[in-house]
Amino acid sequence: MSMRPQAAGEIPAETVRVARAAFPRGTLAIRVRDELGTMFRDEEFADLFPARGRPAWSPGRLVLVLVLQFVEGLTDRQAAEAVRARIDYKYALGLELTDPGFDFSVLSEFRDRLIEADAERRVLDAILAAARARGLLAEGGKARTDSTHVLTAARELVWLEAVTESVRSALNALALIAPEWLAQVAEPDWFKHYATRADDARFPKPRTKRAEIGRRVGADGMRLLKAVTSPDAPAGLRTLPQVEYLRQMWVQQFHMVDGQVRRRAPKDGPPGVKRLVNPYDTEARTGVKRDVCCWDGYKVHLTETCGSAAPNLITHVATTDATVGDVDMVPAVHAGLARRRLLPDEHLVDAGYVSAGHVVAARREHHIDLVGPLRLGRSWQGRTDGSFSIGAFTIDWDHHKVTCPGGKTSTRWAREPAGGRTEIRVQFAKTDCGPCPLKSSCTRGPRRKLTFQDQDLHEVLHQGRAEQTTDEWKARYRLRAGVEGTMSQGIGRCGLRRSRYHGLAKTSLQHQLTGAAINLVRIDAYLTDTPRARTRTSHFAALRPTAQAIDWARRN
């Protein structure tokens, strides 16, 4: 299938006449076409198609269909039907009223082409370019970023289901490629245990019986892997993705003990970034938030403009597996904004994104003021009133000396590597700390030890901690809370919190389309003077001022 670029022509006159008569006030699709024009052009997606073959449907129009699909939460079938049947869609796409559209499978095929060409970001880029041309977007100003978890499209599996499904997935793949060979090597009871999907409700509840089933599944998987890797096995079986997944799962979950297959202890497993969780979404990982919430899937980071009369538009979308921390994404977000020439002057984020290193790097590399609450130190002195935290010490950076509140000078200053960075470690003499009258407020050990970073990072850290306690800083930071409404809009309108597809690449494309769809909705709201929603307050919370007034009256 080839692509022959078509010039962005005028909307057919009959389509315009009927659309104006049917929708005198317009619809989102009509208003977007009128105000933003043709946002997606065929030439921008020419590299997705070969030079020869049957002509493809216009890729520029397909991209707009994908975005409108996410605006309204449609399936592929419903989106293709809308192109055939809806007047406003035909208007937005510039089609004749008699145009038959396309088969719904074209959308899935086109998404695959976008992924293969690594062209997912072009969708959001085109909408941002149109908004910039319309005067709705400019570099500078303020922006805010937050993330939320995304559940995998595959069903959540407990451990026993996961290992059983890994064997079943491999058996199904082998049955398709080498049915005669598998019929010879398969154990008779495999058809009983792996013919249907594993369901935790069907497994016994006692822990001992579940452990016995786990050992049986481990032995079955090991026998299957030995059969696949034997010299008598047909060539190519061991390279099947399902077989490779089974091998990796068994390396992570089982080991040999006295010639028997046994489950590994939880602490003997791989780190979370490598731990497999589902054979039907091999890139999904288990994420943990505040040691309480955990999920299998991915994480999405959204960055949007804020603080101006123009619509708040999403300017950057990034999707990662669930194990990537927010703090690791700050350089990538700033690099993406720089590529689009949409760097803000002030970037508001929550505590998960902030570190002293990122604050310094944002100022030095992009002239961005990264604003967010810096975490307090872990030492007990910093969390105890009347104790001497590191801020109570005077640091002489030139002479590598530190003076304590009692007037004593440090005896050791050393730079040591720690976790990919360099730390400065200082300690005082026991003879100075032991008899010191301030010792109980300074250290619980025989001597005081300090650990801090280089001067620029240290000063940013302590200055930021001091500023974030002021009312001025809190008023400045209050604007960040609005990004929670963006997350709510993405979840309610576009299903942001659950992936529609399997795999990181397809999930990333889903989120790029979600960001583009939210932007169209917000641009339409701006054009129609639709007011932004106010912060919701529950009926009970609204009673708080009244209750405080009553309490004050009682006490006075």
mmCIF file of C-alpha atoms in Angstrom, residues 60 83 122 249 281 305 493:
data_model
loop_
_atom_site.group_PDB
_atom_site.id
_atom_site.type_symbol
_atom_site.label_atom_id
_atom_site.label_comp_id
_atom_site.label_asym_id
_atom_site.label_seq_id
_atom_site.Cartn_x
_atom_site.Cartn_y
_atom_site.Cartn_z
ATOM 1 C CA GLY A 60 -3.534 13.278 7.310
ATOM 2 C CA VAL A 83 -16.618 8.968 9.156
ATOM 3 C CA ARG A 122 4.028 14.125 15.255
ATOM 4 C CA MET A 249 10.136 -16.160 33.774
ATOM 5 C CA ASP A 281 2.048 -7.795 28.035
ATOM 6 C CA THR A 305 0.763 25.376 30.189
ATOM 7 C CA ARG A 493 -12.881 11.340 28.722
#
